[in-house]
PDB file of C-alpha atoms and ligand atoms in Angstrom:
ATOM      1  CA  MET X   1      25.208 -22.887   6.352  1.00  0.00           C
ATOM      2  CA  GLN X   2      27.943 -25.207   7.483  1.00  0.00           C
ATOM      3  CA  PHE X   3      31.555 -24.552   8.369  1.00  0.00           C
ATOM      4  CA  LYS X   4      34.424 -26.676   9.617  1.00  0.00           C
ATOM      5  CA  TYR X   5      37.662 -25.763  11.401  1.00  0.00           C
ATOM      6  CA  ASP X   6      40.593 -27.889  12.538  1.00  0.00           C
ATOM      7  CA  LEU X   7      42.088 -27.585  16.024  1.00  0.00           C
ATOM      8  CA  GLU X   8      45.600 -28.505  17.059  1.00  0.00           C
ATOM      9  CA  GLY X   9      46.371 -29.685  20.599  1.00  0.00           C
ATOM     10  CA  GLY X  10      49.097 -27.710  22.326  1.00  0.00           C
ATOM     11  CA  ASN X  11      49.144 -24.889  19.768  1.00  0.00           C
ATOM     12  CA  PHE X  12      48.005 -21.867  21.749  1.00  0.00           C
ATOM     13  CA  SER X  13      48.791 -19.413  19.003  1.00  0.00           C
ATOM     14  CA  ARG X  14      45.993 -20.949  16.899  1.00  0.00           C
ATOM     15  CA  ALA X  15      43.382 -21.051  19.688  1.00  0.00           C
ATOM     16  CA  GLY X  16      40.589 -18.657  18.850  1.00  0.00           C
ATOM     17  CA  HIS X  17      40.879 -19.097  15.106  1.00  0.00           C
ATOM     18  CA  ALA X  18      37.484 -20.817  14.739  1.00  0.00           C
ATOM     19  CA  SER X  19      35.785 -18.437  17.191  1.00  0.00           C
ATOM     20  CA  SER X  20      37.123 -15.475  15.263  1.00  0.00           C
ATOM     21  CA  GLU X  21      35.709 -16.791  11.974  1.00  0.00           C
ATOM     22  CA  VAL X  22      32.339 -17.631  13.525  1.00  0.00           C
ATOM     23  CA  LYS X  23      32.168 -14.149  15.021  1.00  0.00           C
ATOM     24  CA  LYS X  24      32.661 -12.601  11.569  1.00  0.00           C
ATOM     25  CA  ILE X  25      29.937 -14.792  10.080  1.00  0.00           C
ATOM     26  CA  LEU X  26      27.416 -13.976  12.843  1.00  0.00           C
ATOM     27  CA  LYS X  27      28.172 -10.266  12.509  1.00  0.00           C
ATOM     28  CA  GLN X  28      27.444 -10.475   8.780  1.00  0.00           C
ATOM     29  CA  LEU X  29      24.155 -12.171   9.617  1.00  0.00           C
ATOM     30  CA  ASN X  30      23.320  -9.192  11.872  1.00  0.00           C
ATOM     31  CA  VAL X  31      22.894 -11.327  14.963  1.00  0.00           C
ATOM     32  CA  ASP X  32      22.568  -9.277  18.189  1.00  0.00           C
ATOM     33  CA  ALA X  33      26.013  -8.412  19.593  1.00  0.00           C
ATOM     34  CA  ARG X  34      25.196  -9.849  23.039  1.00  0.00           C
ATOM     35  CA  ILE X  35      24.160 -13.163  21.530  1.00  0.00           C
ATOM     36  CA  ILE X  36      27.303 -13.233  19.377  1.00  0.00           C
ATOM     37  CA  LYS X  37      29.392 -12.684  22.473  1.00  0.00           C
ATOM     38  CA  ARG X  38      27.768 -15.609  24.303  1.00  0.00           C
ATOM     39  CA  ILE X  39      28.319 -17.910  21.324  1.00  0.00           C
ATOM     40  CA  VAL X  40      31.931 -16.991  20.631  1.00  0.00           C
ATOM     41  CA  VAL X  41      32.951 -16.963  24.302  1.00  0.00           C
ATOM     42  CA  ALA X  42      31.603 -20.520  24.640  1.00  0.00           C
ATOM     43  CA  LEU X  43      33.263 -21.638  21.411  1.00  0.00           C
ATOM     44  CA  TYR X  44      36.533 -19.995  22.383  1.00  0.00           C
ATOM     45  CA  GLU X  45      36.598 -21.764  25.774  1.00  0.00           C
ATOM     46  CA  GLY X  46      35.863 -25.001  23.890  1.00  0.00           C
ATOM     47  CA  GLU X  47      38.737 -24.349  21.508  1.00  0.00           C
ATOM     48  CA  VAL X  48      41.075 -23.576  24.396  1.00  0.00           C
ATOM     49  CA  ASN X  49      40.075 -26.864  26.046  1.00  0.00           C
ATOM     50  CA  VAL X  50      41.074 -28.857  22.967  1.00  0.00           C
ATOM     51  CA  VAL X  51      44.369 -26.977  22.759  1.00  0.00           C
ATOM     52  CA  ALA X  52      44.987 -27.343  26.514  1.00  0.00           C
ATOM     53  CA  HIS X  53      43.757 -30.877  27.137  1.00  0.00           C
ATOM     54  CA  ALA X  54      43.539 -32.875  23.878  1.00  0.00           C
ATOM     55  CA  HIS X  55      45.666 -33.833  20.860  1.00  0.00           C
ATOM     56  CA  LYS X  56      43.587 -32.557  17.992  1.00  0.00           C
ATOM     57  CA  GLY X  57      40.024 -31.746  17.153  1.00  0.00           C
ATOM     58  CA  VAL X  58      37.504 -30.388  14.740  1.00  0.00           C
ATOM     59  CA  VAL X  59      34.803 -27.745  15.072  1.00  0.00           C
ATOM     60  CA  MET X  60      31.646 -28.140  13.020  1.00  0.00           C
ATOM     61  CA  VAL X  61      29.222 -25.251  12.817  1.00  0.00           C
ATOM     62  CA  ASP X  62      25.704 -25.304  11.430  1.00  0.00           C
ATOM     63  CA  ILE X  63      23.690 -22.096  11.270  1.00  0.00           C
ATOM     64  CA  ASP X  64      20.072 -21.654  10.257  1.00  0.00           C
ATOM     65  CA  GLU X  65      17.617 -18.762  10.756  1.00  0.00           C
ATOM     66  CA  LYS X  66      16.771 -19.799  14.311  1.00  0.00           C
ATOM     67  CA  ARG X  67      19.863 -21.263  15.932  1.00  0.00           C
ATOM     68  CA  ILE X  68      23.549 -22.030  15.760  1.00  0.00           C
ATOM     69  CA  TYR X  69      24.700 -25.576  16.436  1.00  0.00           C
ATOM     70  CA  ILE X  70      28.380 -26.124  17.218  1.00  0.00           C
ATOM     71  CA  ARG X  71      30.050 -29.476  17.678  1.00  0.00           C
ATOM     72  CA  ILE X  72      33.606 -29.683  19.003  1.00  0.00           C
ATOM     73  CA  GLU X  73      35.017 -33.159  18.689  1.00  0.00           C
ATOM     74  CA  ASP X  74      38.484 -34.075  19.850  1.00  0.00           C
ATOM     75  CA  GLU X  75      40.888 -36.967  20.052  1.00  0.00           C
ATOM     76  CA  GLY X  76      42.411 -36.886  23.500  1.00  0.00           C
ATOM     77  CA  PRO X  77      42.375 -38.271  27.023  1.00  0.00           C
ATOM     78  CA  GLY X  78      38.639 -37.747  27.519  1.00  0.00           C
ATOM     79  CA  ILE X  79      36.965 -36.603  30.730  1.00  0.00           C
ATOM     80  CA  PRO X  80      36.599 -39.343  33.392  1.00  0.00           C
ATOM     81  CA  ASP X  81      33.996 -37.497  35.494  1.00  0.00           C
ATOM     82  CA  ILE X  82      32.003 -34.890  33.580  1.00  0.00           C
ATOM     83  CA  ASN X  83      30.060 -33.677  36.639  1.00  0.00           C
ATOM     84  CA  LEU X  84      33.322 -32.984  38.432  1.00  0.00           C
ATOM     85  CA  ALA X  85      34.796 -31.255  35.367  1.00  0.00           C
ATOM     86  CA  MET X  86      31.725 -28.999  35.196  1.00  0.00           C
ATOM     87  CA  GLN X  87      32.379 -27.629  38.690  1.00  0.00           C
ATOM     88  CA  GLU X  88      33.851 -24.156  38.940  1.00  0.00           C
ATOM     89  CA  GLY X  89      37.509 -24.368  39.869  1.00  0.00           C
ATOM     90  CA  PHE X  90      38.087 -27.991  38.915  1.00  0.00           C
ATOM     91  CA  SER X  91      41.091 -28.188  36.633  1.00  0.00           C
ATOM     92  CA  THR X  92      43.820 -30.600  35.623  1.00  0.00           C
ATOM     93  CA  ALA X  93      45.523 -27.974  33.444  1.00  0.00           C
ATOM     94  CA  SER X  94      49.307 -27.917  33.330  1.00  0.00           C
ATOM     95  CA  ALA X  95      51.487 -25.040  34.528  1.00  0.00           C
ATOM     96  CA  SER X  96      52.116 -24.015  30.927  1.00  0.00           C
ATOM     97  CA  VAL X  97      48.373 -23.710  30.283  1.00  0.00           C
ATOM     98  CA  ARG X  98      48.045 -21.537  33.389  1.00  0.00           C
ATOM     99  CA  GLU X  99      50.817 -19.297  32.135  1.00  0.00           C
ATOM    100  CA  MET X 100      48.678 -18.643  29.069  1.00  0.00           C
ATOM    101  CA  GLY X 101      45.900 -17.219  31.277  1.00  0.00           C
ATOM    102  CA  PHE X 102      43.732 -20.345  31.358  1.00  0.00           C
ATOM    103  CA  GLY X 103      43.419 -23.430  33.544  1.00  0.00           C
ATOM    104  CA  ALA X 104      41.333 -21.940  36.337  1.00  0.00           C
ATOM    105  CA  GLY X 105      38.566 -24.478  35.908  1.00  0.00           C
ATOM    106  CA  MET X 106      36.109 -21.848  34.710  1.00  0.00           C
ATOM    107  CA  GLY X 107      35.839 -22.951  31.077  1.00  0.00           C
ATOM    108  CA  LEU X 108      33.158 -25.634  31.132  1.00  0.00           C
ATOM    109  CA  PRO X 109      30.904 -23.762  33.625  1.00  0.00           C
ATOM    110  CA  ASN X 110      31.214 -20.669  31.456  1.00  0.00           C
ATOM    111  CA  ILE X 111      30.376 -22.664  28.320  1.00  0.00           C
ATOM    112  CA  LYS X 112      27.275 -23.947  30.107  1.00  0.00           C
ATOM    113  CA  LYS X 113      26.279 -20.414  31.128  1.00  0.00           C
ATOM    114  CA  ASN X 114      26.674 -19.099  27.591  1.00  0.00           C
ATOM    115  CA  THR X 115      24.808 -21.775  25.642  1.00  0.00           C
ATOM    116  CA  ASP X 116      21.093 -22.509  25.521  1.00  0.00           C
ATOM    117  CA  GLN X 117      21.743 -26.230  25.320  1.00  0.00           C
ATOM    118  CA  LEU X 118      24.953 -28.071  26.114  1.00  0.00           C
ATOM    119  CA  ASN X 119      25.663 -31.744  25.702  1.00  0.00           C
ATOM    120  CA  ILE X 120      28.975 -33.376  26.606  1.00  0.00           C
ATOM    121  CA  GLU X 121      30.002 -36.903  25.825  1.00  0.00           C
ATOM    122  CA  SER X 122      33.390 -38.286  26.558  1.00  0.00           C
ATOM    123  CA  GLU X 123      35.241 -41.563  26.423  1.00  0.00           C
ATOM    124  CA  VAL X 124      38.411 -41.938  28.468  1.00  0.00           C
ATOM    125  CA  GLY X 125      41.405 -42.600  26.233  1.00  0.00           C
ATOM    126  CA  LYS X 126      39.505 -41.645  23.075  1.00  0.00           C
ATOM    127  CA  GLY X 127      38.128 -38.140  23.208  1.00  0.00           C
ATOM    128  CA  THR X 128      35.362 -35.674  23.934  1.00  0.00           C
ATOM    129  CA  VAL X 129      32.384 -34.280  22.043  1.00  0.00           C
ATOM    130  CA  LEU X 130      30.787 -30.983  23.037  1.00  0.00           C
ATOM    131  CA  GLU X 131      27.511 -29.989  21.399  1.00  0.00           C
ATOM    132  CA  MET X 132      26.300 -26.440  21.916  1.00  0.00           C
ATOM    133  CA  THR X 133      23.085 -24.980  20.595  1.00  0.00           C
ATOM    134  CA  THR X 134      22.100 -21.352  20.977  1.00  0.00           C
ATOM    135  CA  MET X 135      19.130 -19.464  19.551  1.00  0.00           C
ATOM    136  CA  ILE X 136      20.151 -16.561  17.342  1.00  0.00           C
ATOM    137  CA  SER X 137      16.694 -15.095  16.769  1.00  0.00           C
ATOM    138  CA  SER X 138      13.523 -15.091  18.810  1.00  0.00           C
TER     139      SER X 138
ATOM    140  CA  MET E   1      37.065   8.884  30.692  1.00  0.00           C
ATOM    141  CA  LYS E   2      38.528   9.066  27.195  1.00  0.00           C
ATOM    142  CA  ILE E   3      41.243   6.646  26.088  1.00  0.00           C
ATOM    143  CA  SER E   4      43.447   9.681  25.363  1.00  0.00           C
ATOM    144  CA  GLU E   5      43.250  10.660  29.066  1.00  0.00           C
ATOM    145  CA  ILE E   6      44.110   7.084  30.044  1.00  0.00           C
ATOM    146  CA  VAL E   7      47.194   7.309  27.817  1.00  0.00           C
ATOM    147  CA  ASP E   8      48.218  10.465  29.685  1.00  0.00           C
ATOM    148  CA  VAL E   9      47.683   9.271  33.249  1.00  0.00           C
ATOM    149  CA  LEU E  10      49.364   5.905  32.617  1.00  0.00           C
ATOM    150  CA  ASN E  11      52.240   7.442  30.729  1.00  0.00           C
ATOM    151  CA  ALA E  12      51.339   4.881  28.076  1.00  0.00           C
ATOM    152  CA  ARG E  13      52.430   4.174  24.549  1.00  0.00           C
ATOM    153  CA  VAL E  14      49.701   3.662  21.946  1.00  0.00           C
ATOM    154  CA  VAL E  15      50.538   0.459  20.062  1.00  0.00           C
ATOM    155  CA  CYS E  16      47.495   0.513  17.820  1.00  0.00           C
ATOM    156  CA  GLY E  17      44.117   2.192  17.520  1.00  0.00           C
ATOM    157  CA  SER E  18      45.412   5.768  17.640  1.00  0.00           C
ATOM    158  CA  ASP E  19      42.333   6.806  15.639  1.00  0.00           C
ATOM    159  CA  LYS E  20      40.086   5.663  18.526  1.00  0.00           C
ATOM    160  CA  LEU E  21      41.495   7.692  21.405  1.00  0.00           C
ATOM    161  CA  ASN E  22      38.312   9.732  21.679  1.00  0.00           C
ATOM    162  CA  THR E  23      36.317   6.671  22.756  1.00  0.00           C
ATOM    163  CA  GLU E  24      34.901   6.846  26.291  1.00  0.00           C
ATOM    164  CA  VAL E  25      35.677   4.042  28.750  1.00  0.00           C
ATOM    165  CA  ARG E  26      33.461   3.411  31.733  1.00  0.00           C
ATOM    166  CA  TYR E  27      34.555   0.143  33.351  1.00  0.00           C
ATOM    167  CA  ALA E  28      37.874  -1.547  33.890  1.00  0.00           C
ATOM    168  CA  PHE E  29      38.841  -5.047  34.915  1.00  0.00           C
ATOM    169  CA  ALA E  30      42.360  -5.986  35.981  1.00  0.00           C
ATOM    170  CA  SER E  31      43.372  -9.620  35.591  1.00  0.00           C
ATOM    171  CA  ASP E  32      45.990 -11.973  34.248  1.00  0.00           C
ATOM    172  CA  LEU E  33      43.434 -14.749  34.117  1.00  0.00           C
ATOM    173  CA  MET E  34      41.608 -14.815  30.795  1.00  0.00           C
ATOM    174  CA  SER E  35      39.066 -17.397  31.990  1.00  0.00           C
ATOM    175  CA  ASP E  36      37.840 -14.811  34.518  1.00  0.00           C
ATOM    176  CA  VAL E  37      37.701 -12.082  31.896  1.00  0.00           C
ATOM    177  CA  LEU E  38      35.558 -14.367  29.736  1.00  0.00           C
ATOM    178  CA  THR E  39      32.927 -14.697  32.478  1.00  0.00           C
ATOM    179  CA  LEU E  40      32.099 -10.964  32.428  1.00  0.00           C
ATOM    180  CA  ASP E  41      29.111  -9.562  30.611  1.00  0.00           C
ATOM    181  CA  THR E  42      29.875  -5.894  31.185  1.00  0.00           C
ATOM    182  CA  GLU E  43      29.720  -3.564  28.214  1.00  0.00           C
ATOM    183  CA  ASN E  44      32.150  -0.706  27.661  1.00  0.00           C
ATOM    184  CA  LEU E  45      34.980  -2.527  29.370  1.00  0.00           C
ATOM    185  CA  MET E  46      38.720  -2.021  29.356  1.00  0.00           C
ATOM    186  CA  LEU E  47      41.182  -4.764  30.370  1.00  0.00           C
ATOM    187  CA  VAL E  48      44.311  -4.048  32.395  1.00  0.00           C
ATOM    188  CA  THR E  49      46.732  -6.968  32.408  1.00  0.00           C
ATOM    189  CA  GLY E  50      50.335  -7.957  32.965  1.00  0.00           C
ATOM    190  CA  LEU E  51      49.963 -11.002  30.734  1.00  0.00           C
ATOM    191  CA  ALA E  52      51.113 -10.281  27.200  1.00  0.00           C
ATOM    192  CA  ASN E  53      50.256 -13.031  24.766  1.00  0.00           C
ATOM    193  CA  LEU E  54      48.030 -13.577  21.767  1.00  0.00           C
ATOM    194  CA  GLN E  55      45.284 -15.141  23.872  1.00  0.00           C
ATOM    195  CA  VAL E  56      44.772 -11.846  25.663  1.00  0.00           C
ATOM    196  CA  ILE E  57      43.901 -10.227  22.342  1.00  0.00           C
ATOM    197  CA  ARG E  58      41.702 -13.183  21.358  1.00  0.00           C
ATOM    198  CA  THR E  59      39.939 -12.880  24.714  1.00  0.00           C
ATOM    199  CA  ALA E  60      39.351  -9.181  24.093  1.00  0.00           C
ATOM    200  CA  GLU E  61      38.023  -9.999  20.642  1.00  0.00           C
ATOM    201  CA  MET E  62      35.521 -12.584  21.906  1.00  0.00           C
ATOM    202  CA  ALA E  63      34.470 -10.558  24.955  1.00  0.00           C
ATOM    203  CA  ASP E  64      33.997  -7.289  23.007  1.00  0.00           C
ATOM    204  CA  ILE E  65      36.691  -5.508  25.005  1.00  0.00           C
ATOM    205  CA  PHE E  66      37.810  -2.566  22.909  1.00  0.00           C
ATOM    206  CA  CYS E  67      40.880  -1.452  24.869  1.00  0.00           C
ATOM    207  CA  VAL E  68      43.698  -3.493  26.435  1.00  0.00           C
ATOM    208  CA  VAL E  69      46.377  -1.966  28.667  1.00  0.00           C
ATOM    209  CA  PHE E  70      49.583  -3.917  29.259  1.00  0.00           C
ATOM    210  CA  VAL E  71      51.261  -2.885  32.510  1.00  0.00           C
ATOM    211  CA  ARG E  72      54.792  -3.487  33.887  1.00  0.00           C
ATOM    212  CA  ASP E  73      56.145  -2.515  30.488  1.00  0.00           C
ATOM    213  CA  LYS E  74      54.963  -5.733  28.871  1.00  0.00           C
ATOM    214  CA  LYS E  75      55.114  -5.475  25.079  1.00  0.00           C
ATOM    215  CA  ALA E  76      52.628  -6.492  22.415  1.00  0.00           C
ATOM    216  CA  THR E  77      54.093  -8.654  19.646  1.00  0.00           C
ATOM    217  CA  PRO E  78      53.550  -7.802  15.950  1.00  0.00           C
ATOM    218  CA  GLU E  79      51.005 -10.648  15.713  1.00  0.00           C
ATOM    219  CA  MET E  80      49.070  -9.325  18.710  1.00  0.00           C
ATOM    220  CA  LYS E  81      49.055  -5.900  17.102  1.00  0.00           C
ATOM    221  CA  LYS E  82      47.829  -7.329  13.805  1.00  0.00           C
ATOM    222  CA  ILE E  83      44.889  -9.184  15.361  1.00  0.00           C
ATOM    223  CA  ALA E  84      44.023  -6.173  17.523  1.00  0.00           C
ATOM    224  CA  GLU E  85      43.963  -3.952  14.454  1.00  0.00           C
ATOM    225  CA  GLU E  86      41.718  -6.376  12.568  1.00  0.00           C
ATOM    226  CA  ASN E  87      39.274  -6.220  15.467  1.00  0.00           C
ATOM    227  CA  ASN E  88      39.444  -2.485  16.211  1.00  0.00           C
ATOM    228  CA  ILE E  89      41.039  -3.074  19.601  1.00  0.00           C
ATOM    229  CA  VAL E  90      43.206  -0.332  21.096  1.00  0.00           C
ATOM    230  CA  ILE E  91      46.439  -1.551  22.724  1.00  0.00           C
ATOM    231  CA  LEU E  92      48.302   0.576  25.258  1.00  0.00           C
ATOM    232  CA  GLU E  93      51.601  -0.213  27.003  1.00  0.00           C
ATOM    233  CA  SER E  94      52.262   1.365  30.394  1.00  0.00           C
ATOM    234  CA  PRO E  95      55.519   1.235  32.374  1.00  0.00           C
ATOM    235  CA  TYR E  96      53.524   1.303  35.654  1.00  0.00           C
ATOM    236  CA  SER E  97      52.976  -1.668  37.951  1.00  0.00           C
ATOM    237  CA  MET E  98      49.505  -3.176  38.031  1.00  0.00           C
ATOM    238  CA  PHE E  99      48.823  -1.611  41.430  1.00  0.00           C
ATOM    239  CA  ARG E 100      49.926   1.852  40.363  1.00  0.00           C
ATOM    240  CA  ALA E 101      48.018   1.714  37.073  1.00  0.00           C
ATOM    241  CA  VAL E 102      44.828   0.543  38.774  1.00  0.00           C
ATOM    242  CA  SER E 103      45.081   3.199  41.529  1.00  0.00           C
ATOM    243  CA  VAL E 104      45.534   5.981  39.005  1.00  0.00           C
ATOM    244  CA  LEU E 105      42.607   4.791  36.887  1.00  0.00           C
ATOM    245  CA  HIS E 106      40.394   4.471  39.940  1.00  0.00           C
ATOM    246  CA  ASP E 107      41.278   8.006  41.055  1.00  0.00           C
ATOM    247  CA  CYS E 108      40.288   9.208  37.584  1.00  0.00           C
ATOM    248  CA  GLY E 109      36.829   7.692  37.969  1.00  0.00           C
ATOM    249  CA  LEU E 110      36.920   4.399  36.087  1.00  0.00           C
ATOM    250  CA  GLN E 111      34.392   1.982  37.575  1.00  0.00           C
ATOM    251  CA  PRO E 112      35.018  -1.590  38.757  1.00  0.00           C
ATOM    252  CA  VAL E 113      32.942  -4.397  37.263  1.00  0.00           C
ATOM    253  CA  TYR E 114      32.136  -5.799  40.716  1.00  0.00           C
TER     254      TYR E 114
HETATM  255  N1  ADP I   1      38.410 -31.511  25.650  1.00  0.00           N
HETATM  256  C1  ADP I   1      38.827 -32.003  26.814  1.00  0.00           C
HETATM  257  N2  ADP I   1      39.550 -33.157  26.872  1.00  0.00           N
HETATM  258  C2  ADP I   1      39.969 -33.658  28.048  1.00  0.00           C
HETATM  259  N3  ADP I   1      39.717 -33.091  29.232  1.00  0.00           N
HETATM  260  C3  ADP I   1      38.983 -31.959  29.243  1.00  0.00           C
HETATM  261  C4  ADP I   1      38.519 -31.346  28.047  1.00  0.00           C
HETATM  262  N4  ADP I   1      37.830 -30.237  28.382  1.00  0.00           N
HETATM  263  C5  ADP I   1      37.862 -30.159  29.719  1.00  0.00           C
HETATM  264  N5  ADP I   1      38.556 -31.189  30.242  1.00  0.00           N
HETATM  265  C6  ADP I   1      38.788 -31.481  31.677  1.00  0.00           C
HETATM  266  O1  ADP I   1      37.860 -30.724  32.466  1.00  0.00           O
HETATM  267  C7  ADP I   1      38.570 -29.832  33.329  1.00  0.00           C
HETATM  268  C8  ADP I   1      37.784 -28.543  33.505  1.00  0.00           C
HETATM  269  O2  ADP I   1      37.696 -27.834  32.264  1.00  0.00           O
HETATM  270  P1  ADP I   1      37.473 -26.274  32.284  1.00  0.00           P
HETATM  271  O3  ADP I   1      36.281 -25.971  33.120  1.00  0.00           O
HETATM  272  O4  ADP I   1      37.477 -25.785  30.886  1.00  0.00           O
HETATM  273  O5  ADP I   1      38.732 -25.740  33.083  1.00  0.00           O
HETATM  274  P2  ADP I   1      40.259 -25.637  32.630  1.00  0.00           P
HETATM  275  O6  ADP I   1      40.343 -25.847  31.165  1.00  0.00           O
HETATM  276  O7  ADP I   1      40.627 -24.241  33.036  1.00  0.00           O
HETATM  277  O8  ADP I   1      41.002 -26.664  33.412  1.00  0.00           O
HETATM  278  C9  ADP I   1      39.927 -29.684  32.695  1.00  0.00           C
HETATM  279  O9  ADP I   1      40.928 -29.280  33.600  1.00  0.00           O
HETATM  280  C10 ADP I   1      40.168 -31.079  32.145  1.00  0.00           C
HETATM  281  O10 ADP I   1      40.539 -31.960  33.187  1.00  0.00           O
HETATM  282 MG1   MG I   2      39.121 -24.769  29.904  1.00  0.00          MG
END
């Protein structure tokens, strides 16, 4: 099964739209609630990052019996130093992002914690691709 | 403690989920920082916050938090209410400060996450 959702930079009221849909789908597939939570928390943080840091993006989701694969691709400033960005507390978020309850530099580390496999590629001035794979059945 | 008791001790208004007031709550977390809320893996968790925006409800949805208390008389918007209802999340509004709300809940036996 494949699904696709568009993300809009700067539009906080839409952040969480893709995660919400994916949560409904995984519930229908009877995936364990704790696994669903890990997947949608990671996706949600990824969505928030596009909204907070990039111009626009797209979420692609592919689900089979064993695993869920999610790819978040954005057009934006990119991440100059991924290792630094992965550190807890590192953030370049604006004051307005912090007023929304984000921008504490906990997003990427939390995405890492909640996915079985995470791959990040980024090109400064172009954009970022996050690939997350998580097993949904043993 | 039951959500109905929480409503009483916080002098709260039930914005939505009035059919779920019999649900028992065990743990509470107080924060205005959603990124921190999203790092928790506690079950049976209630969120107490002074931040009232749609992302708080989205955070509750993703983190399986079934009850959100807004303190300092912060109000839920119609859109927040709508998304909470869709996800069976109870929203309460309390006129108390964060400190007062948290003290009262602690005295009533709600547990911290850490
Ligand atoms: N999609 C993205 N595009 C550009 N920069 C990003 C993106 N995602 C993360 N970053 C960078 O990595 C930093 C850390 O991200 P994260 O851990 O999610 O914390 P936060 O979003 O709270 O700042 C961000 O502050 C930003 O500099
Ligand atoms: Mg982030």
